[in-house]
Coordinates of C-alpha atoms and ligand atoms in Angstrom, one line a residue:
X170 CA -7.3 -28.8 -2.3
X171 CA -9.6 -28.6 -6.0
X172 CA -10.1 -25.2 -6.1
X173 CA -9.6 -21.8 -5.3
X174 CA -10.4 -18.5 -5.2
X175 CA -9.0 -15.5 -6.1
X176 CA -9.5 -11.8 -5.8
X177 CA -8.0 -7.7 -5.4
X178 CA -9.8 -5.0 -2.8
X179 CA -10.0 -1.8 -1.4
X180 CA -7.3 0.9 -3.6
X181 CA -5.0 -1.1 -6.3
X182 CA -1.3 -1.5 -5.8
X183 CA 1.8 -2.0 -8.7
X184 CA 2.6 -5.5 -7.9
X185 CA -0.5 -6.8 -7.1
X186 CA -1.1 -8.5 -10.4
X187 CA 2.2 -10.3 -10.3
X188 CA 0.7 -11.7 -6.9
X189 CA -2.2 -12.5 -8.7
X190 CA 0.2 -15.0 -10.9
X191 CA 2.1 -16.6 -8.5
X192 CA -1.4 -18.0 -6.9
X193 CA -2.4 -19.5 -10.3
X194 CA 0.9 -20.3 -11.2
X195 CA 1.4 -21.6 -8.3
X196 CA -2.0 -23.4 -7.5
X197 CA -2.1 -25.1 -10.7
X198 CA 1.4 -26.8 -10.1
X199 CA 0.2 -28.5 -7.7
X200 CA -2.7 -29.1 -9.3
X201 CA -5.6 -26.9 -8.0
X202 CA -7.9 -25.2 -10.0
X203 CA -8.2 -20.7 -9.6
X204 CA -10.9 -19.0 -10.1
X205 CA -10.9 -15.2 -10.6
X206 CA -13.5 -12.5 -9.2
X207 CA -13.6 -9.8 -10.6
X208 CA -13.9 -6.3 -8.8
X209 CA -12.9 -7.2 -5.2
X210 CA -16.4 -8.6 -2.3
X211 CA -18.9 -7.5 -4.5
X212 CA -17.7 -9.5 -7.7
X213 CA -18.2 -12.2 -4.8
X214 CA -21.7 -11.3 -4.4
X215 CA -22.9 -10.6 -8.0
X216 CA -20.2 -14.1 -8.7
X217 CA -18.5 -12.5 -11.2
X218 CA -15.8 -15.1 -11.4
X219 CA -13.7 -16.4 -14.5
X220 CA -11.0 -19.5 -14.4
X221 CA -7.5 -18.8 -14.3
X222 CA -5.5 -21.3 -16.5
X223 CA -1.6 -20.6 -16.6
X224 CA -1.9 -18.4 -19.6
X225 CA -4.1 -16.0 -18.4
X226 CA -1.4 -14.3 -16.5
X227 CA 0.6 -14.4 -18.7
X228 CA 2.0 -11.1 -19.5
X229 CA 0.8 -9.2 -16.5
X230 CA 4.2 -9.0 -14.6
X231 CA 5.0 -5.8 -16.0
X232 CA 1.8 -4.4 -15.1
X233 CA 0.7 -2.4 -12.6
X234 CA -3.2 -2.1 -11.4
X235 CA -5.0 -5.9 -11.5
X236 CA -6.3 -7.5 -14.6
X237 CA -8.8 -8.4 -12.0
X238 CA -10.0 -4.8 -11.3
X239 CA -10.6 -3.9 -8.2
X240 CA -14.0 -2.1 -5.8
X241 CA -14.6 -1.4 -2.3
X242 CA -18.4 -3.1 -1.8
X243 CA -20.5 -1.1 0.2
X244 CA -22.9 -4.1 0.3
X245 CA -20.0 -7.0 1.4
X246 CA -20.2 -4.3 5.1
X247 CA -24.1 -6.3 6.3
X248 CA -23.8 -9.7 6.2
X249 CA -26.5 -10.4 3.6
X250 CA -24.0 -9.7 1.5
X251 CA -21.1 -11.8 3.7
X252 CA -23.2 -14.9 3.5
X253 CA -24.9 -14.6 0.0
X254 CA -20.4 -14.3 -1.2
X255 CA -20.1 -17.4 0.4
X256 CA -22.5 -19.3 -1.0
X257 CA -21.5 -18.2 -4.1
X258 CA -18.4 -19.6 -3.9
X259 CA -19.5 -23.5 -2.6
X260 CA -22.0 -23.1 -5.4
X261 CA -18.9 -22.8 -7.3
X262 CA -16.9 -25.4 -5.8
X263 CA -14.5 -22.9 -4.4
X264 CA -12.5 -24.0 -0.8
X265 CA -10.3 -21.2 -0.6
X266 CA -9.8 -17.6 -0.9
X267 CA -6.8 -15.4 -1.3
X268 CA -8.0 -11.7 -1.1
X269 CA -5.1 -9.2 -2.1
X270 CA -5.4 -6.1 -1.0
X271 CA -4.6 -3.2 2.7
X272 CA -6.4 -3.5 6.0
X273 CA -10.2 -3.6 4.9
X274 CA -10.1 -6.3 2.9
X275 CA -8.1 -8.0 5.5
X276 CA -11.4 -7.2 8.0
X277 CA -13.1 -8.7 5.0
X278 CA -11.3 -11.6 5.4
X279 CA -12.3 -12.5 8.8
X280 CA -16.0 -11.5 8.5
X281 CA -15.4 -14.8 5.7
X282 CA -13.8 -17.4 7.1
X283 CA -16.7 -16.6 10.7
X284 CA -18.6 -18.2 7.9
X285 CA -17.0 -21.0 6.4
X286 CA -14.3 -19.8 3.7
X287 CA -10.8 -20.0 4.6
X288 CA -8.8 -17.2 3.5
X289 CA -5.4 -16.2 3.5
X290 CA -4.7 -12.7 2.5
X291 CA -1.7 -10.7 1.1
X292 CA -1.0 -7.4 1.8
X293 CA -1.4 -5.2 -1.4
X294 CA -1.1 -1.5 -0.4
X295 CA 0.8 1.6 -1.4
X296 CA 0.9 2.6 2.2
X297 CA 2.5 0.1 3.9
X298 CA 0.0 0.1 6.9
X299 CA -0.9 -3.2 7.7
X300 CA 0.9 -4.9 11.0
X301 CA 3.3 -7.9 10.8
X302 CA 5.0 -7.4 7.7
X303 CA 7.8 -4.8 6.9
X304 CA 6.7 -4.7 3.9
X305 CA 3.2 -4.2 1.3
X306 CA 3.1 -4.9 -2.3
X307 CA 2.7 -1.3 -4.0
X308 CA 5.2 0.5 -1.3
X309 CA 8.6 0.4 -2.9
X310 CA 7.3 1.7 -6.8
X311 CA 5.2 4.3 -4.9
X312 CA 7.6 5.5 -2.8
X313 CA 10.0 5.9 -6.0
X314 CA 7.2 7.3 -8.7
X315 CA 7.4 10.2 -5.6
X316 CA 11.0 9.9 -4.9
X317 CA 11.0 10.5 -9.4
X318 CA 8.7 13.2 -8.3
X319 CA 11.1 14.9 -6.1
X320 CA 13.7 14.7 -8.2
X321 CA 11.7 16.8 -10.9
X322 CA 10.7 19.0 -8.7
X323 CA 13.5 20.1 -7.4
X324 CA 15.1 21.2 -11.0
X325 CA 12.3 23.6 -11.3
X326 CA 12.4 25.0 -7.5
X327 CA 16.3 25.3 -7.8
X328 CA 15.5 27.0 -10.4
X329 CA 13.3 29.2 -9.5
X330 CA 14.2 29.5 -6.0
X331 CA 10.8 28.3 -4.6
X332 CA 9.8 26.0 -1.6
X333 CA 8.0 23.6 -3.0
X334 CA 5.5 21.7 -0.1
X335 CA 4.5 18.5 -1.9
X336 CA 1.8 15.9 -0.3
X337 CA 2.0 12.8 -1.3
X338 CA -0.7 9.8 -0.6
X339 CA -0.5 7.3 3.0
X340 CA -4.2 7.3 3.9
X341 CA -3.1 8.3 8.2
X342 CA 0.3 6.6 7.7
X343 CA 3.2 8.0 7.0
X344 CA 4.9 5.5 5.4
X345 CA 5.3 7.3 2.2
X346 CA 6.6 10.3 3.2
X347 CA 8.9 8.8 5.0
X348 CA 10.4 6.9 2.3
X349 CA 10.8 9.6 -0.2
X350 CA 11.8 12.0 1.9
X351 CA 14.7 10.9 3.0
X352 CA 16.1 9.0 -0.5
X353 CA 14.6 12.3 -2.0
X354 CA 16.6 14.1 0.9
X355 CA 13.8 16.3 1.5
X356 CA 14.2 19.3 3.2
X357 CA 11.4 19.3 6.5
X358 CA 9.2 15.4 6.5
X359 CA 5.7 16.1 8.4
X360 CA 4.2 12.7 9.6
X361 CA 1.0 11.7 10.7
X362 CA 3.4 9.8 13.2
X363 CA 5.5 12.9 15.2
X364 CA 3.6 16.3 15.8
X365 CA 5.2 19.0 14.0
X366 CA 5.2 23.1 14.5
X367 CA 5.2 24.6 11.4
X368 CA 8.0 27.6 13.3
X369 CA 10.2 24.3 13.3
X370 CA 10.0 24.2 9.7
X371 CA 10.0 28.2 8.3
X372 CA 13.2 27.9 10.7
X373 CA 14.9 25.3 9.2
X374 CA 13.7 26.9 5.9
X375 CA 15.0 30.5 6.9
X376 CA 18.5 28.4 9.0
X377 CA 18.9 28.0 4.9
X378 CA 17.9 30.8 3.7
X379 CA 20.8 32.4 5.5
X380 CA 23.3 30.9 3.9
X381 CA 21.5 31.5 0.8
X382 CA 19.6 28.4 0.0
X383 CA 16.4 29.6 -1.3
X384 CA 14.7 26.6 -2.4
X385 CA 13.2 23.6 -0.5
X386 CA 11.5 20.5 -0.7
X387 CA 9.0 19.6 2.6
X388 CA 7.5 16.7 2.1
X389 CA 3.7 16.1 3.6
X390 CA 1.8 12.7 4.3
X391 CA -1.6 13.9 3.8
X392 CA -2.5 11.8 7.1
X393 CA -1.5 15.7 7.9
X394 CA -3.3 18.1 5.7
X395 CA -2.7 21.5 5.4
X396 CA -0.1 21.2 2.8
X397 CA -1.5 24.3 1.3
X398 CA -2.2 26.3 5.1
X399 CA 1.4 25.0 5.1
X400 CA 2.7 27.0 2.4
X401 CA 0.9 29.8 3.4
X402 CA 2.8 30.0 6.7
X403 CA 6.2 29.8 4.7
X404 CA 5.4 31.7 2.6
X405 CA 4.6 34.3 4.8
X406 CA 6.8 34.3 7.6
X407 CA 10.1 33.9 5.3
X408 CA 8.5 35.0 1.9
X409 CA 9.7 32.9 -0.1
X410 CA 7.8 31.8 -3.2
X411 CA 6.3 28.7 -2.5
X412 CA 4.4 26.4 -4.1
X413 CA 2.1 23.4 -3.7
X414 CA 2.7 19.7 -5.1
X415 CA -0.5 17.5 -4.2
X416 CA 0.7 14.1 -5.9
X417 CA -2.8 12.4 -5.5
X418 CA -2.7 9.0 -7.7
X419 CA 0.0 8.9 -10.1
X420 CA 1.6 7.7 -7.1
X421 CA -0.8 4.4 -7.4
X422 CA 0.1 3.7 -11.1
X423 CA 3.0 2.5 -13.0
X424 CA 5.0 -1.0 -13.7
X425 CA 6.2 -2.0 -10.1
X426 CA 9.5 -2.4 -9.3
X427 CA 12.1 -5.4 -8.9
X428 CA 11.2 -5.5 -5.1
X429 CA 7.8 -5.0 -5.6
X430 CA 7.4 -8.5 -8.5
X431 CA 9.8 -9.9 -5.5
X432 CA 7.4 -10.1 -3.1
X433 CA 4.3 -10.8 -5.0
X434 CA 5.9 -13.4 -6.2
X435 CA 6.8 -15.3 -2.5
X436 CA 4.5 -13.7 -1.2
X437 CA 1.4 -15.0 -3.4
X438 CA 2.9 -18.7 -4.0
X439 CA 3.5 -18.7 -0.3
X440 CA -0.4 -17.8 0.3
X441 CA -1.5 -20.9 -1.7
X442 CA 0.9 -23.4 0.3
X443 CA -0.8 -22.0 3.3
X444 CA -4.7 -22.9 1.6
X445 CA -2.5 -26.4 1.1
X446 CA -2.0 -26.9 4.6
X447 CA -5.0 -25.8 5.9
X448 CA -4.7 -23.1 7.5
X449 CA -8.2 -21.2 7.4
X450 CA -7.8 -17.2 8.5
X451 CA -3.9 -16.4 7.9
X452 CA -1.8 -13.0 6.4
X453 CA 1.5 -13.0 4.6
X454 CA 4.2 -10.9 5.5
X455 CA 7.7 -10.3 5.8
X456 CA 10.2 -10.0 8.7
X457 CA 14.0 -9.4 7.4
X458 CA 14.1 -11.8 3.9
X459 CA 11.5 -13.8 5.8
X460 CA 8.1 -14.5 4.4
X461 CA 6.4 -14.9 7.3
X462 CA 2.2 -16.4 8.3
X463 CA 0.3 -14.5 11.0
X464 CA -3.3 -15.5 11.7
X465 CA -4.8 -12.1 10.3
X466 CA -7.1 -11.1 12.9
X467 CA -3.7 -11.1 15.6
X468 CA -2.0 -9.3 13.3
X469 CA -4.5 -6.6 12.9
X470 CA -5.0 -5.5 16.5
X471 CA -1.2 -4.8 16.1
X472 CA 0.3 -1.8 15.0
X473 CA 2.9 -1.5 12.0
X474 CA 5.4 1.7 14.1
X475 CA 6.8 4.3 11.5
X476 CA 11.2 3.8 11.7
X477 CA 11.6 6.9 13.9
X478 CA 15.7 6.4 13.7
X479 CA 14.6 6.7 9.7
X480 CA 13.2 10.2 11.0
X481 CA 16.3 11.1 12.8
X482 CA 18.5 10.4 9.9
X483 CA 16.7 12.5 7.7
X484 CA 16.8 15.6 10.3
X485 CA 20.6 15.0 11.0
X486 CA 20.9 14.6 6.4
X487 CA 19.0 17.7 6.2
X488 CA 20.7 20.9 8.6
Ligands
LIG296 O1 -4.3 3.7 0.2 C1 -4.5 3.4 -1.2 C2 -4.7 4.5 -1.4 O2 -4.1 5.9 -2.6 C3 -4.2 6.0 0.2 O3 -2.8 6.0 0.0 C4 -5.6 7.0 -0.2 O4 -5.4 8.4 1.1 C5 -6.1 6.2 -1.1 O5 -6.2 5.0 -1.1 C6 -7.4 7.1 -1.9 O6 -8.7 6.2 -1.9 P1 -9.2 6.6 -3.3 O7 -8.3 5.9 -4.8 O8 -10.6 5.0 -3.2 O9 -9.6 7.7 -3.4

């Protein structure tokens, strides 16, 4: 193998740059040239390629976002778009692709392999919603960002004796809400994986009220929706001053944590090794402390279950 390409696609995630650096440097270490593709799959269709040398990835390990830029590409959903992408890669002498992104990126990777291009996927998304990996690149940083926000909101919540309903990202999954809620000591955590009754949240708040506690943090995953409505119901039932904070895209930015950089470095290196070994359709994951690889199609048919023990623990710790 003489030349591989690398791209970042879908929502950006802190640590994507660290993964890119690992891909480029590992490939060069093994004597392989690397082509960077700008703006994800749309860059494949437009032949938006740049050569990446050792120096091109210097000074990026600590940077959020992705220096390659990213996009969600409509044209790639059509077969003609994908065929064009593969033709462009072949004429540029590209023999394999490393795609860094979430499940949409992985589905795109499967389609490229069907057209003859070997692909290895690296899970990069703040949502942590990818099967066959305990952690995705960017999740830890996003959770730390949310915890930092909870700390700050708690100061003002305490001062004003208010209830704050904080909505966090995660698409259809509650990984960010659960981890940040547990780490931030939230009174209630509302996630799509666990049906909830707003009445139970209110009962808990009132229990706190009866023992003199007038502030609370309620963490809601965006996949549940209705933070405003939940806040309104709490206000009406408990008579407490309530506010809603939607954290939004702040969760996608920032310098990656040490863990995300380490994870990205390990996964980036492994992705290149998989291509060198002749693998054609793999995703990289982590289980315990071991970096693993799985058939992407099979992996996408699996589920990543939320840790219900943590959910129950958070309920016990916030009685
Ligand atoms: O997948 C990452 C993510 O940030 C989700 O948590 C969120 O639902 C979505 O992307 C937002 O996408 P966009 O930036 O395109 O609005």
